[in-house]
Tab-separated table of N, CA and C and ligand atoms in Angstrom:
chain	number	residue	atom	x	y	z
A	1	MET	N	-14.801	4.197	-22.535
A	1	MET	CA	-16.092	4.112	-23.225
A	1	MET	C	-15.853	3.511	-24.601
A	2	SER	N	-16.740	2.631	-24.982
A	2	SER	CA	-16.535	2.009	-26.289
A	2	SER	C	-17.927	1.784	-26.899
A	3	GLY	N	-17.978	1.236	-28.089
A	3	GLY	CA	-19.280	1.034	-28.733
A	3	GLY	C	-19.882	2.397	-29.032
A	4	THR	N	-21.217	2.535	-28.863
A	4	THR	CA	-21.801	3.865	-29.089
A	4	THR	C	-21.204	4.784	-28.022
A	5	ASP	N	-21.412	6.115	-28.205
A	5	ASP	CA	-20.712	6.981	-27.270
A	5	ASP	C	-21.331	6.952	-25.879
A	6	ARG	N	-22.413	6.212	-25.683
A	6	ARG	CA	-23.015	6.128	-24.335
A	6	ARG	C	-23.061	4.682	-23.860
A	7	THR	N	-22.137	3.858	-24.367
A	7	THR	CA	-21.995	2.483	-23.886
A	7	THR	C	-20.809	2.418	-22.954
A	8	LEU	N	-21.030	1.795	-21.786
A	8	LEU	CA	-19.952	1.650	-20.806
A	8	LEU	C	-19.698	0.164	-20.602
A	9	PHE	N	-18.460	-0.181	-20.291
A	9	PHE	CA	-18.151	-1.557	-19.914
A	9	PHE	C	-17.755	-1.577	-18.450
A	10	ALA	N	-18.356	-2.477	-17.689
A	10	ALA	CA	-18.003	-2.584	-16.272
A	10	ALA	C	-16.609	-3.175	-16.144
A	11	ARG	N	-15.797	-2.513	-15.317
A	11	ARG	CA	-14.447	-3.046	-15.096
A	11	ARG	C	-14.335	-3.532	-13.647
A	12	PRO	N	-13.372	-4.384	-13.377
A	12	PRO	CA	-13.257	-4.913	-12.012
A	12	PRO	C	-13.106	-3.808	-10.969
A	13	LEU	N	-13.751	-3.971	-9.833
A	13	LEU	CA	-13.654	-2.991	-8.745
A	13	LEU	C	-12.344	-3.203	-8.002
A	14	THR	N	-11.510	-2.138	-7.985
A	14	THR	CA	-10.265	-2.199	-7.204
A	14	THR	C	-10.160	-0.937	-6.353
A	15	LYS	N	-9.431	-1.023	-5.238
A	15	LYS	CA	-9.235	0.131	-4.358
A	15	LYS	C	-8.669	1.315	-5.134
A	16	GLU	N	-7.704	1.016	-5.985
A	16	GLU	CA	-7.005	2.089	-6.707
A	16	GLU	C	-7.954	2.800	-7.664
A	17	ALA	N	-8.680	2.013	-8.441
A	17	ALA	CA	-9.548	2.630	-9.458
A	17	ALA	C	-10.708	3.380	-8.803
A	18	PHE	N	-11.163	2.875	-7.644
A	18	PHE	CA	-12.344	3.469	-6.995
A	18	PHE	C	-11.981	4.603	-6.052
A	19	ALA	N	-10.689	4.783	-5.788
A	19	ALA	CA	-10.232	5.752	-4.769
A	19	ALA	C	-10.833	7.158	-4.905
A	20	PRO	N	-11.001	7.701	-6.117
A	20	PRO	CA	-11.603	9.052	-6.212
A	20	PRO	C	-13.056	9.131	-5.745
A	21	PHE	N	-13.687	7.944	-5.567
A	21	PHE	CA	-15.122	7.923	-5.263
A	21	PHE	C	-15.431	7.382	-3.867
A	22	GLY	N	-14.454	6.738	-3.240
A	22	GLY	CA	-14.683	6.177	-1.917
A	22	GLY	C	-13.808	4.970	-1.657
A	23	ASP	N	-14.324	4.066	-0.827
A	23	ASP	CA	-13.526	2.922	-0.384
A	23	ASP	C	-14.103	1.613	-0.929
A	24	VAL	N	-13.220	0.650	-1.149
A	24	VAL	CA	-13.666	-0.721	-1.421
A	24	VAL	C	-13.576	-1.489	-0.105
A	25	ILE	N	-14.659	-2.124	0.281
A	25	ILE	CA	-14.693	-2.862	1.551
A	25	ILE	C	-14.426	-4.330	1.237
A	26	GLU	N	-13.254	-4.805	1.630
A	26	GLU	CA	-12.886	-6.192	1.340
A	26	GLU	C	-11.787	-6.611	2.311
A	27	THR	N	-11.638	-7.945	2.456
A	27	THR	CA	-10.577	-8.428	3.359
A	27	THR	C	-9.216	-8.429	2.668
A	28	ASP	N	-9.216	-8.615	1.341
A	28	ASP	CA	-7.927	-8.622	0.630
A	28	ASP	C	-7.145	-7.345	0.929
A	29	GLY	N	-5.929	-7.515	1.410
A	29	GLY	CA	-5.041	-6.364	1.611
A	29	GLY	C	-5.373	-5.527	2.833
A	30	ALA	N	-6.376	-5.967	3.623
A	30	ALA	CA	-6.805	-5.149	4.777
A	30	ALA	C	-5.924	-5.417	5.991
A	31	ALA	N	-5.735	-4.383	6.816
A	31	ALA	CA	-5.068	-4.581	8.105
A	31	ALA	C	-5.936	-5.540	8.915
A	32	HIS	N	-5.299	-6.543	9.536
A	32	HIS	CA	-6.093	-7.510	10.289
A	32	HIS	C	-5.257	-8.063	11.431
A	33	PHE	N	-5.965	-8.494	12.468
A	33	PHE	CA	-5.262	-9.062	13.625
A	33	PHE	C	-6.220	-9.991	14.373
A	34	ALA	N	-5.610	-10.912	15.100
A	34	ALA	CA	-6.399	-11.889	15.864
A	34	ALA	C	-6.955	-11.230	17.129
A	35	ILE	N	-8.219	-11.564	17.430
A	35	ILE	CA	-8.860	-11.109	18.679
A	35	ILE	C	-9.593	-12.306	19.288
A	36	ASN	N	-10.222	-12.050	20.427
A	36	ASN	CA	-11.048	-13.101	21.068
A	36	ASN	C	-10.243	-14.374	21.290
A	37	GLY	N	-9.015	-14.200	21.774
A	37	GLY	CA	-8.222	-15.388	22.095
A	37	GLY	C	-7.804	-16.168	20.873
A	38	GLY	N	-7.757	-15.447	19.748
A	38	GLY	CA	-7.319	-16.106	18.519
A	38	GLY	C	-8.430	-16.809	17.765
A	39	THR	N	-9.646	-16.706	18.277
A	39	THR	CA	-10.762	-17.404	17.596
A	39	THR	C	-11.387	-16.546	16.503
A	40	THR	N	-11.007	-15.280	16.438
A	40	THR	CA	-11.596	-14.351	15.458
A	40	THR	C	-10.493	-13.513	14.834
A	41	THR	N	-10.631	-13.215	13.569
A	41	THR	CA	-9.738	-12.269	12.909
A	41	THR	C	-10.502	-10.987	12.639
A	42	ARG	N	-9.953	-9.845	13.073
A	42	ARG	CA	-10.585	-8.543	12.825
A	42	ARG	C	-9.933	-7.902	11.621
A	43	PHE	N	-10.697	-7.676	10.590
A	43	PHE	CA	-10.244	-6.905	9.434
A	43	PHE	C	-10.676	-5.477	9.717
A	44	HIS	N	-9.705	-4.657	10.008
A	44	HIS	CA	-9.907	-3.424	10.758
A	44	HIS	C	-10.026	-2.170	9.897
A	45	ASP	N	-11.024	-1.328	10.228
A	45	ASP	CA	-11.062	0.055	9.707
A	45	ASP	C	-11.044	0.075	8.173
A	46	LEU	N	-12.035	-0.548	7.586
A	46	LEU	CA	-12.027	-0.786	6.135
A	46	LEU	C	-12.525	0.384	5.301
A	47	ALA	N	-13.243	1.312	5.964
A	47	ALA	CA	-13.817	2.428	5.191
A	47	ALA	C	-13.987	3.642	6.083
A	48	HIS	N	-13.975	4.822	5.458
A	48	HIS	CA	-14.117	6.067	6.205
A	48	HIS	C	-15.590	6.437	6.277
A	49	VAL	N	-16.204	6.213	7.430
A	49	VAL	CA	-17.619	6.540	7.632
A	49	VAL	C	-17.708	7.967	8.161
A	50	ASP	N	-18.454	8.807	7.456
A	50	ASP	CA	-18.564	10.214	7.847
A	50	ASP	C	-20.041	10.600	7.775
A	51	VAL	N	-20.720	10.562	8.917
A	51	VAL	CA	-22.166	10.842	8.928
A	51	VAL	C	-22.543	11.899	9.971
A	52	ALA	N	-21.549	12.502	10.638
A	52	ALA	CA	-21.839	13.388	11.779
A	52	ALA	C	-22.121	14.832	11.364
A	53	THR	N	-21.869	15.157	10.107
A	53	THR	CA	-22.089	16.539	9.667
A	53	THR	C	-23.490	17.018	10.037
A	54	GLU	N	-23.555	18.226	10.589
A	54	GLU	CA	-24.837	18.870	10.948
A	54	GLU	C	-25.698	17.967	11.835
A	55	GLY	N	-25.032	17.266	12.769
A	55	GLY	CA	-25.771	16.509	13.767
A	55	GLY	C	-26.310	15.178	13.274
A	56	GLY	N	-25.751	14.662	12.198
A	56	GLY	CA	-26.221	13.371	11.676
A	56	GLY	C	-25.851	12.221	12.598
A	57	ARG	N	-26.545	11.111	12.426
A	57	ARG	CA	-26.221	9.923	13.226
A	57	ARG	C	-26.116	8.737	12.301
A	58	PRO	N	-25.347	7.697	12.655
A	58	PRO	CA	-25.200	6.543	11.758
A	58	PRO	C	-26.457	5.671	11.754
A	59	LEU	N	-26.829	5.222	10.581
A	59	LEU	CA	-27.935	4.275	10.421
A	59	LEU	C	-27.377	2.973	9.878
A	60	ILE	N	-27.891	1.863	10.380
A	60	ILE	CA	-27.603	0.566	9.767
A	60	ILE	C	-28.939	0.019	9.275
A	61	SER	N	-29.020	-0.213	7.970
A	61	SER	CA	-30.244	-0.709	7.354
A	61	SER	C	-29.900	-1.914	6.493
A	62	ILE	N	-30.927	-2.606	6.023
A	62	ILE	CA	-30.726	-3.660	5.029
A	62	ILE	C	-31.547	-3.297	3.798
A	63	PHE	N	-30.867	-3.262	2.653
A	63	PHE	CA	-31.541	-3.021	1.380
A	63	PHE	C	-31.668	-4.368	0.675
A	64	ARG	N	-32.864	-4.724	0.285
A	64	ARG	CA	-33.066	-5.958	-0.488
A	64	ARG	C	-33.215	-5.539	-1.946
A	65	GLY	N	-32.142	-5.685	-2.704
A	65	GLY	CA	-32.114	-5.198	-4.084
A	65	GLY	C	-32.527	-6.259	-5.092
A	66	GLN	N	-33.455	-5.901	-5.966
A	66	GLN	CA	-33.861	-6.824	-7.027
A	66	GLN	C	-32.764	-6.862	-8.095
A	67	ALA	N	-32.663	-7.992	-8.772
A	67	ALA	CA	-31.585	-8.177	-9.753
A	67	ALA	C	-31.880	-7.419	-11.043
A	68	PHE	N	-30.840	-6.746	-11.541
A	68	PHE	CA	-30.881	-6.126	-12.865
A	68	PHE	C	-30.162	-7.062	-13.827
A	69	ALA	N	-30.544	-6.989	-15.105
A	69	ALA	CA	-29.839	-7.760	-16.138
A	69	ALA	C	-29.067	-6.797	-17.043
A	70	PHE	N	-27.921	-7.239	-17.532
A	70	PHE	CA	-27.171	-6.411	-18.487
A	70	PHE	C	-27.895	-6.440	-19.822
A	71	PRO	N	-27.846	-5.392	-20.631
A	71	PRO	CA	-27.242	-4.100	-20.339
A	71	PRO	C	-28.075	-3.314	-19.338
A	72	VAL	N	-27.407	-2.651	-18.400
A	72	VAL	CA	-28.102	-1.865	-17.378
A	72	VAL	C	-28.177	-0.413	-17.856
A	73	GLU	N	-29.379	0.092	-17.893
A	73	GLU	CA	-29.597	1.483	-18.331
A	73	GLU	C	-29.347	2.433	-17.155
A	74	ILE	N	-28.500	3.421	-17.378
A	74	ILE	CA	-28.220	4.431	-16.347
A	74	ILE	C	-28.837	5.739	-16.821
A	75	ARG	N	-29.931	6.084	-16.207
A	75	ARG	CA	-30.677	7.291	-16.615
A	75	ARG	C	-30.470	8.444	-15.636
A	76	MET	N	-30.111	8.116	-14.403
A	76	MET	CA	-29.990	9.156	-13.393
A	76	MET	C	-28.886	8.799	-12.421
A	77	MET	N	-28.449	9.801	-11.660
A	77	MET	CA	-27.477	9.575	-10.599
A	77	MET	C	-27.952	10.354	-9.379
A	78	GLU	N	-27.394	9.984	-8.231
A	78	GLU	CA	-27.766	10.693	-7.002
A	78	GLU	C	-26.513	10.899	-6.157
A	79	ARG	N	-26.622	11.733	-5.147
A	79	ARG	CA	-25.536	11.874	-4.195
A	79	ARG	C	-26.088	12.320	-2.840
A	80	HIS	N	-25.271	12.135	-1.805
A	80	HIS	CA	-25.652	12.448	-0.430
A	80	HIS	C	-24.656	13.459	0.115
A	81	PRO	N	-25.012	14.751	0.068
A	81	PRO	CA	-24.029	15.774	0.425
A	81	PRO	C	-23.535	15.705	1.867
A	82	LEU	N	-24.365	15.131	2.758
A	82	LEU	CA	-24.020	15.226	4.177
A	82	LEU	C	-23.397	13.958	4.749
A	83	GLY	N	-23.252	12.926	3.937
A	83	GLY	CA	-22.698	11.717	4.542
A	83	GLY	C	-22.267	10.666	3.547
A	84	THR	N	-21.470	9.746	4.084
A	84	THR	CA	-21.028	8.601	3.278
A	84	THR	C	-22.148	7.557	3.231
A	85	GLN	N	-22.014	6.601	2.343
A	85	GLN	CA	-23.001	5.513	2.258
A	85	GLN	C	-22.290	4.233	1.845
A	86	ALA	N	-22.379	3.223	2.699
A	86	ALA	CA	-21.691	1.947	2.459
A	86	ALA	C	-22.702	0.859	2.134
A	87	PHE	N	-22.308	-0.032	1.197
A	87	PHE	CA	-23.120	-1.188	0.804
A	87	PHE	C	-22.262	-2.431	0.949
A	88	VAL	N	-22.696	-3.362	1.789
A	88	VAL	CA	-21.964	-4.622	1.971
A	88	VAL	C	-22.943	-5.776	1.806
A	89	PRO	N	-22.785	-6.590	0.767
A	89	PRO	CA	-23.720	-7.687	0.553
A	89	PRO	C	-23.683	-8.696	1.692
A	90	LEU	N	-24.841	-9.200	2.081
A	90	LEU	CA	-24.883	-10.226	3.134
A	90	LEU	C	-24.564	-11.609	2.575
A	91	GLN	N	-24.644	-11.722	1.243
A	91	GLN	CA	-24.246	-12.991	0.619
A	91	GLN	C	-23.099	-12.652	-0.353
A	92	PRO	N	-22.268	-13.623	-0.694
A	92	PRO	CA	-21.162	-13.341	-1.638
A	92	PRO	C	-21.673	-13.256	-3.062
A	93	VAL	N	-22.238	-12.078	-3.413
A	93	VAL	CA	-22.810	-11.886	-4.749
A	93	VAL	C	-22.139	-10.708	-5.441
A	94	PRO	N	-22.104	-10.722	-6.766
A	94	PRO	CA	-21.589	-9.558	-7.493
A	94	PRO	C	-22.654	-8.468	-7.526
A	95	PHE	N	-22.244	-7.231	-7.672
A	95	PHE	CA	-23.196	-6.154	-7.927
A	95	PHE	C	-22.498	-5.065	-8.727
A	96	LEU	N	-23.306	-4.170	-9.287
A	96	LEU	CA	-22.764	-3.150	-10.179
A	96	LEU	C	-22.673	-1.821	-9.433
A	97	VAL	N	-21.528	-1.184	-9.567
A	97	VAL	CA	-21.287	0.114	-8.924
A	97	VAL	C	-21.055	1.137	-10.023
A	98	VAL	N	-21.885	2.158	-10.068
A	98	VAL	CA	-21.751	3.184	-11.110
A	98	VAL	C	-21.606	4.538	-10.426
A	99	VAL	N	-20.516	5.198	-10.718
A	99	VAL	CA	-20.202	6.496	-10.109
A	99	VAL	C	-19.841	7.488	-11.207
A	100	ALA	N	-19.765	8.763	-10.824
A	100	ALA	CA	-19.397	9.787	-11.811
A	100	ALA	C	-18.757	10.970	-11.100
A	101	PRO	N	-17.847	11.642	-11.771
A	101	PRO	CA	-17.274	12.864	-11.222
A	101	PRO	C	-18.323	13.983	-11.265
A	102	ASP	N	-18.124	15.007	-10.453
A	102	ASP	CA	-19.035	16.153	-10.490
A	102	ASP	C	-18.585	17.111	-11.579
A	103	ARG	N	-19.502	17.570	-12.359
A	103	ARG	CA	-19.212	18.555	-13.421
A	103	ARG	C	-20.164	19.736	-13.204
A	104	ASP	N	-19.658	20.733	-12.471
A	104	ASP	CA	-20.472	21.933	-12.198
A	104	ASP	C	-21.842	21.602	-11.611
A	105	GLY	N	-21.798	20.699	-10.622
A	105	GLY	CA	-23.037	20.411	-9.899
A	105	GLY	C	-23.910	19.356	-10.550
A	106	ARG	N	-23.407	18.764	-11.633
A	106	ARG	CA	-24.162	17.665	-12.281
A	106	ARG	C	-23.214	16.479	-12.460
A	107	PRO	N	-23.751	15.259	-12.581
A	107	PRO	CA	-22.852	14.111	-12.764
A	107	PRO	C	-22.227	14.134	-14.159
A	108	GLY	N	-20.914	13.871	-14.193
A	108	GLY	CA	-20.239	13.768	-15.484
A	108	GLY	C	-20.409	12.390	-16.065
A	109	GLU	N	-19.496	12.001	-16.954
A	109	GLU	CA	-19.574	10.684	-17.596
A	109	GLU	C	-19.445	9.594	-16.534
A	110	PRO	N	-20.351	8.631	-16.506
A	110	PRO	CA	-20.283	7.605	-15.462
A	110	PRO	C	-19.154	6.604	-15.690
A	111	GLN	N	-18.746	5.984	-14.588
A	111	GLN	CA	-17.774	4.883	-14.633
A	111	GLN	C	-18.428	3.687	-13.937
A	112	ALA	N	-18.350	2.518	-14.567
A	112	ALA	CA	-19.005	1.321	-14.036
A	112	ALA	C	-17.967	0.331	-13.534
A	113	PHE	N	-18.241	-0.209	-12.352
A	113	PHE	CA	-17.344	-1.205	-11.750
A	113	PHE	C	-18.163	-2.437	-11.382
A	114	LEU	N	-17.583	-3.605	-11.583
A	114	LEU	CA	-18.236	-4.841	-11.171
A	114	LEU	C	-17.627	-5.283	-9.843
A	115	ALA	N	-18.436	-5.217	-8.781
A	115	ALA	CA	-17.971	-5.678	-7.469
A	115	ALA	C	-18.027	-7.199	-7.460
A	116	ALA	N	-16.921	-7.803	-7.103
A	116	ALA	CA	-16.861	-9.267	-7.055
A	116	ALA	C	-17.499	-9.760	-5.765
A	117	PRO	N	-17.917	-11.029	-5.734
A	117	PRO	CA	-18.431	-11.583	-4.477
A	117	PRO	C	-17.421	-11.362	-3.353
A	118	GLY	N	-17.868	-10.810	-2.234
A	118	GLY	CA	-16.961	-10.533	-1.112
A	118	GLY	C	-16.546	-9.081	-1.028
A	119	GLN	N	-16.867	-8.291	-2.048
A	119	GLN	CA	-16.536	-6.869	-2.000
A	119	GLN	C	-17.777	-6.045	-1.649
A	120	GLY	N	-17.522	-4.918	-0.987
A	120	GLY	CA	-18.548	-3.902	-0.751
A	120	GLY	C	-17.941	-2.551	-1.104
A	121	VAL	N	-18.748	-1.503	-1.050
A	121	VAL	CA	-18.258	-0.156	-1.327
A	121	VAL	C	-18.764	0.825	-0.290
A	122	ASN	N	-18.013	1.894	-0.134
A	122	ASN	CA	-18.426	3.020	0.704
A	122	ASN	C	-18.274	4.277	-0.134
A	123	TYR	N	-19.402	4.885	-0.519
A	123	TYR	CA	-19.345	6.123	-1.312
A	123	TYR	C	-18.941	7.269	-0.387
A	124	ALA	N	-17.957	8.024	-0.813
A	124	ALA	CA	-17.564	9.202	-0.028
A	124	ALA	C	-18.697	10.235	-0.094
A	125	CYS	N	-18.643	11.204	0.820
A	125	CYS	CA	-19.679	12.248	0.851
A	125	CYS	C	-19.786	12.920	-0.509
A	126	ASN	N	-21.015	13.119	-0.949
A	126	ASN	CA	-21.318	13.951	-2.120
A	126	ASN	C	-20.805	13.375	-3.433
A	127	VAL	N	-20.573	12.065	-3.444
A	127	VAL	CA	-20.128	11.421	-4.693
A	127	VAL	C	-21.346	10.946	-5.491
A	128	TRP	N	-21.362	11.310	-6.772
A	128	TRP	CA	-22.460	10.858	-7.637
A	128	TRP	C	-22.383	9.352	-7.816
A	129	HIS	N	-23.520	8.708	-7.593
A	129	HIS	CA	-23.583	7.247	-7.780
A	129	HIS	C	-24.987	6.853	-8.216
A	130	HIS	N	-25.086	5.671	-8.831
A	130	HIS	CA	-26.408	5.162	-9.176
A	130	HIS	C	-26.943	4.380	-7.978
A	131	PRO	N	-28.248	4.455	-7.717
A	131	PRO	CA	-28.813	3.598	-6.655
A	131	PRO	C	-28.471	2.128	-6.892
A	132	LEU	N	-28.630	1.377	-5.803
A	132	LEU	CA	-28.204	-0.018	-5.749
A	132	LEU	C	-28.591	-0.805	-7.010
A	133	VAL	N	-27.604	-1.498	-7.563
A	133	VAL	CA	-27.861	-2.383	-8.715
A	133	VAL	C	-27.377	-3.787	-8.380
A	134	SER	N	-28.314	-4.601	-7.873
A	134	SER	CA	-27.978	-6.019	-7.633
A	134	SER	C	-27.886	-6.730	-8.967
A	135	LEU	N	-27.143	-7.790	-8.999
A	135	LEU	CA	-27.050	-8.632	-10.197
A	135	LEU	C	-27.362	-10.073	-9.794
A	136	SER	N	-27.561	-10.923	-10.708
A	136	SER	CA	-27.761	-12.371	-10.573
A	136	SER	C	-29.038	-12.742	-9.800
A	137	ARG	N	-29.267	-12.152	-8.609
A	137	ARG	CA	-30.510	-12.510	-7.897
A	137	ARG	C	-30.820	-11.437	-6.861
A	138	THR	N	-32.037	-11.439	-6.359
A	138	THR	CA	-32.395	-10.491	-5.300
A	138	THR	C	-31.457	-10.717	-4.124
A	139	SER	N	-30.816	-9.652	-3.682
A	139	SER	CA	-29.774	-9.788	-2.655
A	139	SER	C	-29.937	-8.739	-1.561
A	140	ASP	N	-29.558	-9.121	-0.361
A	140	ASP	CA	-29.617	-8.209	0.789
A	140	ASP	C	-28.251	-7.580	1.018
A	141	PHE	N	-28.263	-6.272	1.308
A	141	PHE	CA	-27.046	-5.513	1.568
A	141	PHE	C	-27.204	-4.782	2.900
A	142	VAL	N	-26.192	-4.864	3.742
A	142	VAL	CA	-26.143	-3.976	4.900
A	142	VAL	C	-25.717	-2.598	4.384
A	143	VAL	N	-26.467	-1.585	4.774
A	143	VAL	CA	-26.170	-0.209	4.343
A	143	VAL	C	-25.908	0.641	5.571
A	144	VAL	N	-24.772	1.328	5.568
A	144	VAL	CA	-24.417	2.241	6.663
A	144	VAL	C	-24.398	3.643	6.089
A	145	ASP	N	-25.322	4.485	6.529
A	145	ASP	CA	-25.337	5.859	6.000
A	145	ASP	C	-25.865	6.801	7.078
A	146	ARG	N	-26.233	8.022	6.679
A	146	ARG	CA	-26.515	9.085	7.653
A	146	ARG	C	-28.012	9.237	7.887
A	147	GLY	N	-28.356	9.379	9.175
A	147	GLY	CA	-29.722	9.727	9.533
A	147	GLY	C	-29.748	11.155	10.068
A	148	GLY	N	-30.773	11.863	9.761
A	148	GLY	CA	-30.868	13.240	10.254
A	148	GLY	C	-32.069	13.928	9.633
A	149	GLU	N	-32.327	15.154	10.108
A	149	GLU	CA	-33.523	15.872	9.638
A	149	GLU	C	-33.296	16.526	8.269
A	150	GLN	N	-32.041	16.908	8.005
A	150	GLN	CA	-31.783	17.684	6.799
A	150	GLN	C	-31.897	16.811	5.544
A	151	PRO	N	-32.321	17.403	4.454
A	151	PRO	CA	-32.319	16.634	3.194
A	151	PRO	C	-30.903	16.170	2.868
A	152	ASN	N	-30.780	14.919	2.440
A	152	ASN	CA	-29.443	14.388	2.143
A	152	ASN	C	-29.456	13.571	0.860
A	153	LEU	N	-30.335	13.955	-0.068
A	153	LEU	CA	-30.419	13.217	-1.336
A	153	LEU	C	-30.603	14.206	-2.474
A	154	GLU	N	-29.654	14.214	-3.384
A	154	GLU	CA	-29.740	15.067	-4.575
A	154	GLU	C	-29.738	14.136	-5.787
A	155	GLU	N	-30.655	14.332	-6.693
A	155	GLU	CA	-30.765	13.460	-7.881
A	155	GLU	C	-30.669	14.288	-9.157
A	156	GLN	N	-30.058	13.723	-10.167
A	156	GLN	CA	-29.963	14.376	-11.472
A	156	GLN	C	-30.201	13.323	-12.554
A	157	THR	N	-30.947	13.671	-13.561
A	157	THR	CA	-31.213	12.773	-14.684
A	157	THR	C	-30.328	13.171	-15.869
A	158	TYR	N	-29.724	12.187	-16.498
A	158	TYR	CA	-28.909	12.461	-17.685
A	158	TYR	C	-29.818	12.847	-18.859
A	159	PRO	N	-29.328	13.675	-19.748
A	159	PRO	CA	-30.139	14.032	-20.940
A	159	PRO	C	-30.454	12.825	-21.825
A	160	ALA	N	-29.570	11.813	-21.771
A	160	ALA	CA	-29.823	10.564	-22.513
A	160	ALA	C	-29.216	9.440	-21.687
A	161	PRO	N	-29.785	8.248	-21.746
A	161	PRO	CA	-29.276	7.166	-20.894
A	161	PRO	C	-27.933	6.637	-21.369
A	162	TYR	N	-27.188	6.047	-20.421
A	162	TYR	CA	-25.994	5.278	-20.747
A	162	TYR	C	-26.389	3.810	-20.626
A	163	SER	N	-25.662	2.968	-21.333
A	163	SER	CA	-25.935	1.530	-21.276
A	163	SER	C	-24.681	0.816	-20.792
A	164	VAL	N	-24.802	0.067	-19.692
A	164	VAL	CA	-23.639	-0.621	-19.121
A	164	VAL	C	-23.665	-2.087	-19.531
A	165	LEU	N	-22.564	-2.526	-20.128
A	165	LEU	CA	-22.412	-3.942	-20.501
A	165	LEU	C	-21.468	-4.614	-19.512
A	166	ALA	N	-21.576	-5.929	-19.442
A	166	ALA	CA	-20.808	-6.657	-18.424
A	166	ALA	C	-19.324	-6.528	-18.670
A	167	GLU	N	-18.894	-6.701	-19.886
A	167	GLU	CA	-17.457	-6.633	-20.157
A	167	GLU	C	-17.244	-6.503	-21.657
A	168	ARG	N	-16.009	-6.140	-21.994
A	168	ARG	CA	-15.690	-5.957	-23.427
A	168	ARG	C	-15.844	-7.279	-24.190
B	201	LIG	N1	-32.215	6.341	-1.481
B	201	LIG	C1	-31.606	5.375	-0.839
B	201	LIG	O1	-31.771	5.185	0.359
B	201	LIG	N2	-30.763	4.563	-1.577
B	201	LIG	C2	-29.799	5.169	-2.419
B	201	LIG	O2	-29.121	6.170	-1.659
B	201	LIG	C3	-28.818	4.193	-2.969
B	201	LIG	O3	-27.636	4.585	-3.161
B	201	LIG	O4	-29.242	3.039	-3.241
B	202	LIG	NI1	-27.240	6.466	-2.367
């Protein structure tokens, strides 16, 4: 954190840095092998999808996210206690990923990551995150998450907003 005490700088999204919050979905460094007679490469098992808790089922949806401009105000966070949630852009566009550790049932200080074109994310179960933040232009994302009858959305508002800047 730098600048005022509620200013964040987005840092590059990497598997290592994001590991406490979930998976980075990307071909770089992924296990892969040729299939279909060598005409296709399968980048295999890129994220841990967990949506079966309490009878949940996997949903595949498309979110069309409107573009935000920096500085991005982070006023609230949410989480999905019963399942993971993956976002994979359908076009090679950057987007902003904001997550936070849990602090006694509320989101702690947020961490901002800039997903590069070609990257996606999979939030682990019950991880605090900000709803989709597209950048540059309205973009479509394939979203894989949990369907079921039980409530699976918890939201918390920060006492004061954080402001995310693109970079130092
Ligand atoms: N609410 C909803 O379906 N979207 C959020 O979960 C989100 O993370 O964007
Ligand atoms: Ni969500």
